[in-house]
Tab-separated table of C-alpha atoms in Angstrom:
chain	number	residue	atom	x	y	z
A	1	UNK	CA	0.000	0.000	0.000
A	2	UNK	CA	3.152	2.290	0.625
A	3	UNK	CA	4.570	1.705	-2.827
A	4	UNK	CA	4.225	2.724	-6.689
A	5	UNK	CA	2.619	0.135	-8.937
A	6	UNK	CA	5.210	-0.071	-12.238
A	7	UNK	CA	2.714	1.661	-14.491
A	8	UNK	CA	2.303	4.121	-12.301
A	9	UNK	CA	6.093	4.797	-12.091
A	10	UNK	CA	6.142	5.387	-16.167
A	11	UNK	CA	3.907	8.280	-15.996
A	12	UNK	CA	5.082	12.033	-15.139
A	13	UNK	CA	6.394	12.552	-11.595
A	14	UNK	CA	3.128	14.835	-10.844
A	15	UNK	CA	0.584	12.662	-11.245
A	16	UNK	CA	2.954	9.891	-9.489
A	17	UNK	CA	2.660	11.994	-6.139
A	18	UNK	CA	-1.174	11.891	-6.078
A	19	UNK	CA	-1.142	7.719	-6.691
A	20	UNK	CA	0.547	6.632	-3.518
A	21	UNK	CA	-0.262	6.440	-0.179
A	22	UNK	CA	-0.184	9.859	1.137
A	23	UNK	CA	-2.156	12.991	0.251
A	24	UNK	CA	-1.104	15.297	-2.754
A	25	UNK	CA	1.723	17.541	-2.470
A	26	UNK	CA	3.217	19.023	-5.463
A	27	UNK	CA	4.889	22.101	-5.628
A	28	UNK	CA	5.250	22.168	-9.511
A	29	UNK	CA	1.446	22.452	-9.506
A	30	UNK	CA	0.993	24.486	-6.328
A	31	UNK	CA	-0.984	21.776	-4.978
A	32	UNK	CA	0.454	22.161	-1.321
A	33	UNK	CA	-2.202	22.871	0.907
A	34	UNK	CA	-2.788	20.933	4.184
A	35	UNK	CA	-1.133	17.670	3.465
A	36	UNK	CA	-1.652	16.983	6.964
A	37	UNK	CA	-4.944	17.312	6.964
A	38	UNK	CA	-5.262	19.389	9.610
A	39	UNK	CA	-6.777	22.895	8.315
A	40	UNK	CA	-4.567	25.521	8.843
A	41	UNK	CA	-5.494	28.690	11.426
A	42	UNK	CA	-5.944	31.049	8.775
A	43	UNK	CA	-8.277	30.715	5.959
A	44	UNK	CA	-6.800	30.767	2.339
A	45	UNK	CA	-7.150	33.007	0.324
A	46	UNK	CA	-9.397	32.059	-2.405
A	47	UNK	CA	-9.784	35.772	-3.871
A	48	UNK	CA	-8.747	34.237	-6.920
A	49	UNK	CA	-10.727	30.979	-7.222
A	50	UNK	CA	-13.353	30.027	-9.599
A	51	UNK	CA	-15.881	26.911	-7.700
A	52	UNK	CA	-18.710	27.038	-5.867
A	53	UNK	CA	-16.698	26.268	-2.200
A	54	UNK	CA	-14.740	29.671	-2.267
A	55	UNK	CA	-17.993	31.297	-3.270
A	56	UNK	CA	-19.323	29.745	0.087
A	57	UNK	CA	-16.566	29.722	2.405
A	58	UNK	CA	-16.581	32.506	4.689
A	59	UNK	CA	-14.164	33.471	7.223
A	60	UNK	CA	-16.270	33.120	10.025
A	61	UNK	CA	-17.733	29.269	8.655
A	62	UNK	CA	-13.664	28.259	8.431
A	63	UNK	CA	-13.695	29.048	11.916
A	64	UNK	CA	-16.225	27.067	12.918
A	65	UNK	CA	-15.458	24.793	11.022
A	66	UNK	CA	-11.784	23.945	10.976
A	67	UNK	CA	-12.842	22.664	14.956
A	68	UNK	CA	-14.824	20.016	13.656
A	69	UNK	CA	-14.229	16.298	12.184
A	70	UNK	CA	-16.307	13.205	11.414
A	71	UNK	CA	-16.391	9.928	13.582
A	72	UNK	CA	-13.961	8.461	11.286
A	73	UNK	CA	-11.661	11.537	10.974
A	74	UNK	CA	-12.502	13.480	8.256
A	75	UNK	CA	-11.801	17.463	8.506
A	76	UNK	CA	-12.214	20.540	6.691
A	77	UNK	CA	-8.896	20.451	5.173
A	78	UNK	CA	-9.548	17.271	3.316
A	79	UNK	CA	-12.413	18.661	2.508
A	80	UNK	CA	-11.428	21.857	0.490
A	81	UNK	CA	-8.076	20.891	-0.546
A	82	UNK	CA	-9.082	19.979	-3.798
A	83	UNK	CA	-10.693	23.345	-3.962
A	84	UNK	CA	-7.640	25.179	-2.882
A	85	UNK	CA	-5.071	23.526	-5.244
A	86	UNK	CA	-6.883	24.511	-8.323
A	87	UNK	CA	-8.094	27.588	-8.593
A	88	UNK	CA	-10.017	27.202	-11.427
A	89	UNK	CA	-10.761	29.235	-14.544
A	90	UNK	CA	-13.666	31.929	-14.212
A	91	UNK	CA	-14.989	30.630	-17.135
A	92	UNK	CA	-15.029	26.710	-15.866
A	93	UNK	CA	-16.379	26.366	-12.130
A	94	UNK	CA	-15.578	23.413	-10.234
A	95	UNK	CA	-17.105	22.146	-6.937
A	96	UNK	CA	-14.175	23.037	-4.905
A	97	UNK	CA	-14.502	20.215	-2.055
A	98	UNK	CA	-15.102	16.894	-1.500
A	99	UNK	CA	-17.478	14.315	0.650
A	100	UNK	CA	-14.577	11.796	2.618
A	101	UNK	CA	-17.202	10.131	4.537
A	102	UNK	CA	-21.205	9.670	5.117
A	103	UNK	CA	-20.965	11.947	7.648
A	104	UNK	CA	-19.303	14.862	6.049
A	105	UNK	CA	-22.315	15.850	5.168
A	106	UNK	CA	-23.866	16.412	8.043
A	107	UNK	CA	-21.001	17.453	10.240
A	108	UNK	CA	-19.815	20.242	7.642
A	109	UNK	CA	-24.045	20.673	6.409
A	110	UNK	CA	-23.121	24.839	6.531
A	111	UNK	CA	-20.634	24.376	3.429
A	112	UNK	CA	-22.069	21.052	1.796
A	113	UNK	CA	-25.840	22.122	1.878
A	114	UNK	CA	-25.413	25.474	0.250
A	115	UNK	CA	-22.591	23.921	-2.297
A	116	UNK	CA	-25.317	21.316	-3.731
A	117	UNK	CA	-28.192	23.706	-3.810
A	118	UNK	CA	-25.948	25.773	-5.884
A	119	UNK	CA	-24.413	23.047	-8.213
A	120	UNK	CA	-27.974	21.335	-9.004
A	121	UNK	CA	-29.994	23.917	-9.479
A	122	UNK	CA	-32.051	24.549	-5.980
A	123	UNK	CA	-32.060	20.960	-3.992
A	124	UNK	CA	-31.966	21.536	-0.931
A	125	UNK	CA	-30.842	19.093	2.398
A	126	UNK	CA	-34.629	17.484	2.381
A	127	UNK	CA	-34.945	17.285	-1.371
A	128	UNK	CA	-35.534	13.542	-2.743
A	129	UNK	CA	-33.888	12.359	-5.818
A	130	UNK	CA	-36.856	11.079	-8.318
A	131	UNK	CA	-36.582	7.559	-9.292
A	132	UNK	CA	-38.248	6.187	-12.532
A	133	UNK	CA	-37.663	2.745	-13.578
A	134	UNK	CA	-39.619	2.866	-16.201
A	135	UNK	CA	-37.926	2.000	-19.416
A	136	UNK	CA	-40.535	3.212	-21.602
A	137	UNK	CA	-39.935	6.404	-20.547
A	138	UNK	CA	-36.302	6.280	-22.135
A	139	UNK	CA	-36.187	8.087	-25.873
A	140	UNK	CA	-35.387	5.139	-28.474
A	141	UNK	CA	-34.540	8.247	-31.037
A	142	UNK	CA	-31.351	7.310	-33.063
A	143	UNK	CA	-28.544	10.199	-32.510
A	144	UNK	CA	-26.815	9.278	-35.648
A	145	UNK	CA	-29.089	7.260	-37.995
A	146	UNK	CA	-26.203	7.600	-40.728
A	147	UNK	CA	-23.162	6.449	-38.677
A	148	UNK	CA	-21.239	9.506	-39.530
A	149	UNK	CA	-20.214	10.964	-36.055
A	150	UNK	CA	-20.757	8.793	-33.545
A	151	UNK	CA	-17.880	6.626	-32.901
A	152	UNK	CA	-19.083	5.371	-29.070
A	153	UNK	CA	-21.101	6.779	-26.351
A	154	UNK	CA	-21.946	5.870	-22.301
A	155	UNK	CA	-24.002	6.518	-19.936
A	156	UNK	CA	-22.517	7.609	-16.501
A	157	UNK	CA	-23.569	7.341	-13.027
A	158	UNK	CA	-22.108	7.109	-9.788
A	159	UNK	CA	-23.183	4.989	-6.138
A	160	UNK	CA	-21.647	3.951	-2.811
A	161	UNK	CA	-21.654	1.813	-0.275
A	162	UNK	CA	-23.361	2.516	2.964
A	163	UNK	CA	-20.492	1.805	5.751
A	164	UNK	CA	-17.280	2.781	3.273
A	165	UNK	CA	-15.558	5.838	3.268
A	166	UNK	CA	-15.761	7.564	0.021
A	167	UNK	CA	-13.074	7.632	-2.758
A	168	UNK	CA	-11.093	10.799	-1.313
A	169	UNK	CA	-10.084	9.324	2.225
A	170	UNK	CA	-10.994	5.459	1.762
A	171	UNK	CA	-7.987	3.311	3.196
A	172	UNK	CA	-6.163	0.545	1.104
A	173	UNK	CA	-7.747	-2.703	3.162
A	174	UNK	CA	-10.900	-0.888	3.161
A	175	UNK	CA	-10.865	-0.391	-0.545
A	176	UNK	CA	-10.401	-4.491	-1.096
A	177	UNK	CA	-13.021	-4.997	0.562
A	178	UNK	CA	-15.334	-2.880	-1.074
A	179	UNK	CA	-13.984	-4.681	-4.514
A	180	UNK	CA	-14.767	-7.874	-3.257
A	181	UNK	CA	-18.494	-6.843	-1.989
A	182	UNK	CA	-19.012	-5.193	-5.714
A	183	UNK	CA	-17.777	-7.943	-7.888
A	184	UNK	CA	-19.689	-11.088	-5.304
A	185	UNK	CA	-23.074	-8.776	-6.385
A	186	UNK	CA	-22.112	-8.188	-9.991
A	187	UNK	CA	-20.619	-11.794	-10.732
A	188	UNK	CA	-24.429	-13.161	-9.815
A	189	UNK	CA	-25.767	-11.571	-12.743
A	190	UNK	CA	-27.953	-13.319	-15.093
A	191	UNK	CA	-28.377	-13.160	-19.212
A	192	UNK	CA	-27.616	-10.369	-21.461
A	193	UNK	CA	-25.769	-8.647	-17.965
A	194	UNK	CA	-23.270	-11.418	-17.346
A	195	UNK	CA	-19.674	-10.542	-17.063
A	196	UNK	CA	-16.628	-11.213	-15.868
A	197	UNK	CA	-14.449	-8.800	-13.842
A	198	UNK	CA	-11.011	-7.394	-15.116
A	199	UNK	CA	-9.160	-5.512	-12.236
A	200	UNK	CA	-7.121	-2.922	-13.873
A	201	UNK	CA	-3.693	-4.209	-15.420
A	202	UNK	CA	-1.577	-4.041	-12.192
A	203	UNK	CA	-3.563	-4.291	-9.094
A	204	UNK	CA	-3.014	-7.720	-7.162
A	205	UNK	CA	-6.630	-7.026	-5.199
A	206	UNK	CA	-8.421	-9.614	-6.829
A	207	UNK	CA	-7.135	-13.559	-6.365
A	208	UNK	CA	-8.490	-15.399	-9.428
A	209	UNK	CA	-6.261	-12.616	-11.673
A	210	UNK	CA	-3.488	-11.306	-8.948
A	211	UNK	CA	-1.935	-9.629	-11.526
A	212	UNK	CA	-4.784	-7.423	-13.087
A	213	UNK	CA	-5.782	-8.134	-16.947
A	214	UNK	CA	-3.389	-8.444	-19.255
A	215	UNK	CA	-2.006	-5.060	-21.453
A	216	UNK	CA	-3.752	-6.655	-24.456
A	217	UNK	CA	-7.092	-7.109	-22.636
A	218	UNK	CA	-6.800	-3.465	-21.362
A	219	UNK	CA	-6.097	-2.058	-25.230
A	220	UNK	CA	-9.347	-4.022	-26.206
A	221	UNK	CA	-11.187	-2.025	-23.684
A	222	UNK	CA	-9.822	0.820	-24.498
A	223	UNK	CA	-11.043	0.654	-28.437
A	224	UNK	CA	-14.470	0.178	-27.609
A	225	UNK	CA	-14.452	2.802	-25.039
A	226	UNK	CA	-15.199	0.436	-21.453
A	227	UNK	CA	-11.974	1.363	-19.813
A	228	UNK	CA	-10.592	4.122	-17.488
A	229	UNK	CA	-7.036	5.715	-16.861
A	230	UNK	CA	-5.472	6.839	-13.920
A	231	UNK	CA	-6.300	10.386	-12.823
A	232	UNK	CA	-3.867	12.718	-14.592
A	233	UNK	CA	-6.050	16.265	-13.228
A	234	UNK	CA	-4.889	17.717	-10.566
A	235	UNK	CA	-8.457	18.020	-9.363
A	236	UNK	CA	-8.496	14.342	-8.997
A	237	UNK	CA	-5.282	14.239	-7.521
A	238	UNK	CA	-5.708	16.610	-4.763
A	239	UNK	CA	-8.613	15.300	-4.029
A	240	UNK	CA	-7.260	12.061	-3.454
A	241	UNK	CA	-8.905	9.793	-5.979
A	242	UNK	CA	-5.080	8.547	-7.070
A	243	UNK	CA	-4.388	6.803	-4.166
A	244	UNK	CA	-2.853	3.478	-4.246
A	245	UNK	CA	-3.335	3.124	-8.281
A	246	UNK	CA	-4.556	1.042	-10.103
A	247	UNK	CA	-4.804	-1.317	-6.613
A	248	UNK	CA	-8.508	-2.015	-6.214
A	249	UNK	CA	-10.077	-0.649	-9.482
A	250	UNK	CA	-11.804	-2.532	-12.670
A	251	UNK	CA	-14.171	-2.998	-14.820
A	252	UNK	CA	-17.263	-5.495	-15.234
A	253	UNK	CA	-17.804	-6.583	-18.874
């Protein structure tokens, strides 16, 4: 957990900092702020940032604030690094901080619950997200009847796991075992959503392939658009989606 998977040793020394086991601190990209984790007495300034946490942030929240932490640790200071490290363009606003736990969102509601309403349009902390199952409802409209653009598209979406920490703070062990609860569910599929799992080439999480797929299976991925690289944006970095790369990760085909 303390070392640098080979591939991960091939790419630039920037992104290497934000794959290993500590947080991300890179001077070449200014990306220094609070590697400790513990937030700092003084606020920073974020005059000159462009996401929806340093339009929230207020001196006087940071102080209440920086006091605080979750059951399982998680401060201010992990939460806004991300935000501090990249400023941002003022014509591309970011979120500016990240969830580590379950319970950041309740311990830190003053910054989250303002930061969501903002991002998605007006939902507020006892909004419900509408579910509709109903596949009827889903347009069957061709985007490119003449297969002249189109080369691959996907549909994205994101869950977790009640009783995990979240991607930004989640520890190496505790990262397995999410992997193993994921792929037990998803191997038990039935028919046309039947798979096998390919950990990414690399990680040794997974027993029956220790070593990850092989290169070739990861390039076949690749062309038809099913596979993920490491982060290589220091807004993933700092955030601390990199850690222990590509240990973990994978795909279910």
């Amino acid at each position: 957990p303390t070392g640098l998977s080979s591939s991960v040793q091939a790419l630039p020394e920037w992104i290497q900092l934000g794959c290993g086991d500590k947080p991300y601190n890179c001077a070449e990209k200014n990306a220094t702020f609070a590697t400790d984790g513990v937030p700092p007495k003084d606020m920073p300034d974020l005059s000159k940032h462009s996401n929806f946490m340093a339009e929230t942030l207020t001196p006087e929240m940071y102080e209440k604030l920086r006091k605080r932490a979750t059951v399982d640790g998680t401060t201010l200071a992990e939460i806004i690094k991300t935000g501090v490290d990249n400023p941002g363009h003022p014509h591309i606003k970011t979120v500016g901080a990240v969830a580590c736990d379950e319970d950041s969102y309740e311990v830190f509601a003053e910054l989250f619950d303002p930061i969501i309403s903002a991002r998605h349009g007006g939902y507020g902390p006892n909004d419900k997200q509408p579910t509709n199952m109903d596949l009827n409802k889903l347009s069957n409209t061709d985007i490119d009847p003449d297969c002249k653009y189109v080369l691959t598209t996907r549909v994205r979406t994101g869950r977790s796991i009640r009783g995990f920490k979240l991607p930004p703070a989640i520890s190496f062990e505790e990262r397995r075992a999410l992997e193993a609860l994921a792929v037990k569910g998803l191997l038990k599929m039935k028919g046309d959503l039947a798979g096998d799992y390919y950990p990414l080439n690399g990680s040794h999480s997974y027993a029956p392939k220790p070593n990850g797929m092989s290169v070739a299976e990861e390039d076949a991925l690749r062309k038809c658009g099913n596979l993920f690289q490491e982060p290589d944006s220091t807004l993933l970095l700092a955030s601390g989606m990199g850690r222990h790369w590509p240990d973990g990760r994978g795909v279910f085909h």
